Amino acid sequence: MTPHLDPAATAWLLAATALVLLMTPGLAIFYGGMVRSSGVLNMLMMSFISIPLVAVAWLLFGYSLAFGDDAGGGIIGDLGHFGLAGIDPNTLHVVDNKSGAAVPELLFVTFQLTFAILTVALISGAIADRAKFSAWMIFVPAWALIVYAPIAHWVWTPDGWLTKLGALDYAGGLVVEIASGASALAMALVLGPRVGFKTDAMRPHNLPFVLLGAGLLWFGWFGFNAGSALAANGIAAAVFLNTLVAGCLGMLGWLVVEARRDGKPTTFGAASGAVAGLVAITPSCGEVNTIGAVIVGLVAGVVCSFAVSWKFKGNYDDSLDVVGVHFVGGIVGTLLIGFLASAVMTGGPKGLFYGGGLGQLGKQIVGVLTVAAFAFGVTFLLGKVLDKLIGFRITKEDEIGGIDFALHAETAYAEGVHGHAPSRIAKPHGH
């Protein structure tokens, strides 16, 4: 079938790309509200700086490594599209092999870029309040090229080895959530715990920020998941609904656990539960029906509400619970595909669920284990190398005094928050 431009798919993907890009500023607000007042600006900057750094790396090397022709073994793409060589406004990316429907490849490049940006930004939550900004600026493009791009090639290209194995990941459970979550654990171990971990309260300084950030993430997630259909059709609509439903059930599941365990439901729990449900539905949104999305969201909300406390037993300081929500939630959603995959969504045997049986579950387990091990191992090595060469952690004095002033010569609040004034006030800019 001769490829032809699909205007409807192109229009939807343009909108979806903008939605996914908004998720990174949304993440910045979400994370910014979760840290103490002395670190909010640094937290915002760690997300925002990921946008230009990943963009440059993606356009030069990343897209070709991830989505270029396979260089052998389904491991990595070649450099045939270095600097987007061979791609112009008339180049098409086929989204339906049967009909030949296609979108501009430049749009597909941009859509996938927004995924890469968000994924690396997620890692910053695990090392909040203690990472050198200069080291982070080197880490971001390096991680996008040596961790994210290979995993994207494995899972999302026809020649990728996990694609050929039959592992399913509709919108990023393996590529985004598990990769970032395992990498977050590695970086938390490389940098070590914050000063005061397990002894100081370290409460979120701005819960309205947290809820606003969660809302922006949820809004953008519709582009993240439904945009991955790469078409304006019934599957995109089903994925859209699944995304809404899973976020709702994740919130309810988390709040029920919180109310029974702690006595009261919290706004922080509501935001965290919604994100947990959205994380878990990401790999399965195109594989399960609406009832399946209910189960995925509910299970994720409950499991992740317990998982965030594992860091205290495991003695790793995952500052903003990237491991407990994104890593664990990604695993939940990826594995539940093996139990809940729907015939209506996947074109499999008739019935409410068919799951794929133990065979499909086994493929999902292989995907989880290999992606987690690769992301953790390479990230740990990258972090150690950067720490050895330039140092990845700020000094104890700067951490106690406040990372915002130490690294950015600014403070977010001139009078402090909740009665805690900043220890040093930045001088005003200009004369």
XYZ file of C-alpha atoms in Angstrom:
431
model
C 0.000 0.000 0.000
C 1.383 3.408 -0.998
C 1.890 5.640 2.066
C -0.366 8.697 2.174
C -0.745 11.518 4.672
C -3.629 11.012 7.110
C -4.819 14.533 8.043
C -6.859 13.379 11.052
C -3.987 11.371 12.526
C -1.621 14.270 11.877
C -3.901 16.771 13.609
C -4.364 14.507 16.634
C -0.641 13.785 16.905
C 0.162 17.515 16.759
C -2.166 18.063 19.719
C -0.866 14.997 21.572
C 2.730 16.147 21.151
C 1.906 19.489 22.756
C 0.134 17.670 25.605
C 3.137 15.450 26.304
C 5.535 18.392 26.250
C 3.356 20.074 28.894
C 3.942 17.092 31.174
C 7.545 18.139 31.869
C 6.593 21.603 33.224
C 3.770 19.792 35.043
C 6.313 17.427 36.557
C 8.418 20.432 37.573
C 5.470 21.896 39.504
C 4.591 18.475 40.974
C 8.138 17.843 42.170
C 8.626 21.497 43.143
C 5.734 21.325 45.580
C 7.027 18.094 47.103
C 10.430 19.417 48.179
C 11.245 21.823 50.994
C 11.074 25.551 50.311
C 14.878 25.843 50.084
C 15.002 23.509 47.053
C 11.973 24.344 44.926
C 13.814 26.374 42.276
C 16.465 23.718 41.787
C 13.755 21.097 41.420
C 11.977 23.178 38.789
C 15.233 23.753 36.929
C 16.139 20.055 36.838
C 12.979 19.388 34.851
C 13.082 22.466 32.655
C 16.746 22.045 31.674
C 15.940 18.527 30.480
C 13.895 20.012 27.622
C 16.742 21.678 25.675
C 19.402 19.141 26.655
C 17.426 16.105 25.503
C 16.193 17.974 22.422
C 19.746 18.560 21.182
C 20.842 14.994 21.940
C 17.695 13.543 20.326
C 17.957 15.510 17.106
C 21.655 14.711 16.678
C 21.810 11.061 17.741
C 18.883 9.897 19.844
C 16.150 9.512 17.251
C 18.410 7.578 14.913
C 19.650 5.295 17.714
C 16.113 4.630 18.908
C 14.090 4.520 15.678
C 16.670 4.218 12.924
C 17.300 1.013 10.982
C 18.457 -1.800 13.231
C 22.241 -2.028 13.517
C 22.071 -5.707 14.447
C 20.376 -8.009 16.930
C 17.512 -5.668 17.713
C 19.744 -3.826 20.192
C 20.248 -0.338 18.758
C 19.513 1.695 15.649
C 22.160 2.897 13.240
C 23.161 6.510 12.651
C 21.506 6.811 9.271
C 19.379 9.680 10.582
C 22.210 11.512 12.364
C 21.094 15.122 12.672
C 17.777 14.028 11.099
C 19.518 13.260 7.806
C 17.082 12.040 5.182
C 14.040 13.487 6.947
C 12.236 16.546 5.574
C 8.650 17.890 5.654
C 7.641 15.466 2.915
C 9.010 12.344 4.633
C 6.226 10.137 5.958
C 6.062 7.742 8.899
C 3.517 4.984 8.260
C 1.135 4.391 11.175
C -1.093 1.750 9.533
C 0.571 -0.788 7.273
C -2.755 -2.063 5.941
C -4.091 1.257 4.709
C -0.804 3.081 4.223
C -1.954 5.946 6.466
C 0.992 8.048 7.589
C 2.008 11.181 9.492
C 4.975 13.477 8.794
C 8.099 11.839 10.184
C 9.198 15.176 11.630
C 6.046 15.075 13.766
C 6.799 11.508 14.882
C 10.345 12.628 15.759
C 8.947 15.435 17.903
C 6.330 13.235 19.572
C 8.967 10.718 20.598
C 11.265 13.530 21.736
C 8.693 14.657 24.305
C 8.694 11.136 25.772
C 12.475 11.130 26.102
C 12.451 14.533 27.811
C 9.908 13.507 30.420
C 11.582 10.184 31.145
C 14.938 11.624 32.116
C 13.266 14.442 34.081
C 11.483 11.833 36.208
C 14.812 10.633 37.595
C 15.498 14.012 39.214
C 12.903 13.339 41.902
C 15.064 10.631 43.447
C 18.032 12.945 43.990
C 16.234 16.123 45.059
C 18.030 18.649 47.276
C 21.542 17.264 46.868
C 22.684 16.976 43.223
C 25.063 19.363 41.458
C 23.286 21.099 38.613
C 26.425 20.952 36.444
C 26.644 17.172 36.834
C 22.929 16.847 36.101
C 23.397 18.778 32.840
C 25.936 16.199 31.684
C 23.911 13.252 32.982
C 20.713 14.218 31.131
C 21.840 13.940 27.472
C 24.183 11.045 28.261
C 21.382 9.037 29.865
C 19.002 9.806 27.002
C 21.481 8.358 24.511
C 22.930 5.343 26.327
C 19.910 4.189 28.351
C 16.679 5.550 26.900
C 17.445 5.213 23.175
C 18.449 1.519 23.290
C 15.420 0.554 25.389
C 13.092 2.454 23.034
C 14.638 0.535 20.135
C 14.133 -2.816 21.895
C 10.462 -2.182 22.624
C 9.035 0.206 20.018
C 10.614 -0.733 16.701
C 9.683 -3.717 14.502
C 13.248 -5.074 14.699
C 13.657 -4.565 18.453
C 14.429 -7.783 20.262
C 11.657 -7.319 22.855
C 9.209 -6.535 20.054
C 10.131 -9.784 18.344
C 9.865 -11.631 21.654
C 6.282 -10.386 21.941
C 6.554 -8.224 25.067
C 3.833 -5.564 25.108
C 4.261 -1.933 26.145
C 1.715 0.381 24.589
C 2.920 3.776 25.776
C 5.921 3.413 28.053
C 5.690 1.074 31.036
C 9.045 -0.430 30.130
C 10.573 2.443 28.170
C 9.520 5.288 30.455
C 8.346 4.130 33.879
C 10.547 1.121 34.636
C 13.589 2.648 32.927
C 13.292 5.889 34.911
C 12.362 4.112 38.137
C 15.302 1.696 38.034
C 17.610 4.565 37.108
C 16.221 6.637 39.963
C 17.125 3.860 42.392
C 20.631 3.701 40.963
C 21.152 7.453 41.338
C 19.743 7.479 44.867
C 22.392 4.895 45.759
C 25.162 6.800 43.967
C 24.446 10.072 45.777
C 23.442 8.602 49.123
C 20.738 9.916 51.464
C 19.986 13.557 52.213
C 21.218 15.116 55.412
C 18.497 14.320 57.937
C 17.049 11.311 56.098
C 14.960 9.271 58.574
C 15.317 11.940 61.276
C 13.960 15.199 59.794
C 10.353 15.550 58.638
C 11.114 16.859 55.097
C 7.442 17.558 54.373
C 6.218 18.946 51.025
C 6.368 22.724 51.230
C 3.462 23.499 48.876
C 0.627 20.982 48.540
C -1.384 23.165 46.114
C 1.671 22.960 43.820
C 1.603 19.181 44.127
C -2.058 18.997 43.131
C -1.602 21.488 40.298
C 1.359 19.500 38.984
C -0.595 16.245 39.222
C -3.446 17.858 37.286
C -1.105 19.021 34.528
C 0.453 15.561 34.367
C -2.980 13.929 34.124
C -3.992 16.351 31.362
C -0.805 15.667 29.419
C -1.150 11.917 29.952
C -4.047 11.829 27.503
C -1.580 12.822 24.796
C 1.003 10.428 26.196
C -1.279 7.386 26.029
C -3.983 8.147 23.471
C -1.426 9.850 21.231
C 0.472 6.568 21.102
C -2.333 5.167 18.954
C -0.838 7.436 16.242
C -4.348 7.729 14.834
C -7.681 9.413 15.522
C -9.815 6.306 15.899
C -11.711 4.070 18.298
C -8.571 2.665 19.893
C -7.379 6.182 20.728
C -10.787 6.881 22.292
C -10.643 3.669 24.350
C -7.115 4.470 25.495
C -8.242 7.993 26.430
C -11.012 6.571 28.649
C -8.694 3.948 30.152
C -6.277 6.710 31.114
C -9.006 8.656 32.890
C -10.405 5.592 34.644
C -7.052 4.298 35.894
C -6.114 7.696 37.325
C -9.439 7.830 39.167
C -9.109 4.331 40.620
C -5.482 4.897 41.538
C -6.527 7.913 43.591
C -9.368 6.029 45.279
C -7.191 3.011 46.044
C -4.450 5.123 47.612
C -6.930 7.148 49.703
C -8.675 4.038 51.029
C -5.348 2.610 52.174
C -4.347 5.945 53.670
C -7.638 6.366 55.535
C -7.479 2.860 57.012
C -3.760 2.969 57.816
C -3.307 6.574 58.930
C -6.827 7.630 59.875
C -7.273 10.408 57.303
C -7.077 10.770 53.510
C -4.677 13.496 52.374
C -4.302 15.781 49.394
C -0.779 14.460 48.924
C -2.167 10.934 48.825
C -4.795 11.940 46.267
C -2.159 13.341 43.925
C 0.178 10.383 44.427
C -2.580 7.826 43.885
C -3.728 9.424 40.651
C -0.161 9.413 39.322
C 0.290 5.768 40.384
C -2.804 4.763 38.435
C -1.657 6.719 35.391
C 1.789 5.130 35.557
C 0.350 1.621 35.655
C -2.096 2.140 32.799
C 0.650 3.523 30.548
C 1.917 0.119 29.326
C -1.520 -1.505 29.340
C -3.836 1.261 28.106
C -3.972 -0.183 24.591
C -4.175 -3.786 25.754
C -7.005 -3.798 28.348
C -10.639 -2.757 28.209
C -12.318 -0.359 30.628
C -12.873 -3.002 33.308
C -9.221 -3.932 32.998
C -8.283 -0.270 33.447
C -10.327 -0.201 36.669
C -8.341 -3.159 38.015
C -4.982 -1.788 36.874
C -5.593 1.604 38.477
C -6.934 0.180 41.731
C -4.114 -2.324 42.163
C -1.507 0.340 41.418
C -3.008 2.796 43.906
C -2.987 0.208 46.665
C 0.416 -1.340 45.938
C 2.241 1.950 45.401
C 0.795 3.422 48.607
C 2.744 0.746 50.464
C 5.774 0.753 48.160
C 6.727 4.363 48.934
C 7.659 3.328 52.491
C 10.057 0.596 51.356
C 12.876 3.154 51.096
C 13.038 3.406 54.870
C 13.487 -0.346 55.219
C 15.844 -0.514 52.236
C 17.807 2.538 53.432
C 17.829 4.299 50.058
C 16.720 7.925 49.920
C 14.385 8.135 46.937
C 13.460 11.714 47.804
C 10.178 12.048 45.895
C 9.201 8.370 45.579
C 10.136 7.801 41.962
C 10.904 4.165 42.771
C 7.752 3.600 44.808
C 5.424 5.120 42.214
C 7.037 4.937 38.769
C 9.142 1.779 39.085
C 6.613 -0.231 41.093
C 3.616 1.191 39.217
C 5.300 0.449 35.891
C 5.895 -3.141 36.936
C 2.277 -3.535 38.080
C 0.876 -2.254 34.791
C 3.300 -4.205 32.628
C 2.676 -7.529 34.362
C -1.100 -7.138 34.550
C -1.162 -7.184 30.751
C -0.480 -10.908 31.098
C -3.720 -11.306 33.058
C -6.050 -8.649 31.677
C -5.324 -8.167 27.967
C -8.663 -7.733 26.190
C -9.654 -9.316 22.903
C -11.513 -6.138 21.911
C -8.351 -4.071 22.239
C -5.797 -6.486 20.837
C -7.776 -8.488 18.303
C -7.202 -11.707 20.213
C -9.724 -14.467 21.053
C -13.257 -13.400 21.939
C -14.199 -12.923 25.568
C -13.900 -10.348 28.340
C -10.264 -11.158 29.062
C -7.853 -13.505 27.393
C -4.627 -12.360 28.960
C -2.371 -14.456 26.795
C -1.827 -16.948 29.593
C 1.501 -17.828 31.139
C 3.262 -17.352 27.813
C 2.438 -13.642 27.616
C 3.092 -13.155 31.311
C 6.511 -14.727 30.852
C 7.311 -12.298 28.041
C 6.248 -9.382 30.234
C 8.497 -10.627 33.041
C 11.456 -10.877 30.664
C 10.812 -7.295 29.564
C 10.612 -6.021 33.142
C 13.763 -7.812 34.294
C 15.953 -6.915 31.334
C 14.906 -3.258 31.128
C 15.252 -2.801 34.891
C 18.651 -4.486 35.019
C 19.999 -2.578 32.009
C 18.707 0.803 33.177
C 19.938 0.296 36.738
C 23.361 -1.007 35.745
C 24.192 1.561 33.080
C 22.817 4.445 35.144
C 24.757 3.376 38.228
C 27.941 3.237 36.165
C 27.241 6.612 34.539
C 26.521 8.194 37.911
C 29.678 6.763 39.462
C 31.842 7.962 36.581
C 30.452 11.501 36.783
C 30.792 11.483 40.553
C 34.413 10.413 40.240
C 35.259 12.975 37.543
C 33.442 16.105 38.705
C 31.453 15.171 41.793
C 27.692 14.688 41.671
C 26.721 15.848 45.145
C 26.781 19.324 46.639
C 28.584 19.965 49.914
C 26.917 19.314 53.241
C 27.031 23.021 54.019
C 25.231 23.956 50.799
C 22.651 21.254 51.357
C 21.878 22.502 54.855
C 21.980 26.148 53.800
C 19.704 25.574 50.828
C 20.449 24.271 47.346
C 18.531 27.055 45.588
C 20.792 29.808 46.830
C 23.955 27.704 46.635
C 23.503 26.703 42.967
C 21.245 29.377 41.475
C 21.808 32.481 43.658
C 18.042 32.726 44.144
C 15.371 31.838 46.667
C 11.744 31.167 45.829
C 10.310 32.933 48.857
C 11.837 36.059 50.343
C 10.101 35.488 53.678
C 10.349 31.710 53.777
C 7.470 29.252 54.098
C 5.587 28.189 57.228
C 7.835 30.335 59.353
C 11.117 28.912 58.079
C 13.029 31.781 56.514
C 15.814 31.059 54.043
C 19.210 31.103 55.680
C 20.594 33.474 53.050
C 18.875 35.967 50.807
C 20.037 36.377 47.243
C 21.059 39.820 46.147
C 18.684 41.407 43.622
C 19.732 41.175 39.987
C 20.837 44.298 38.144
C 22.180 47.560 39.543
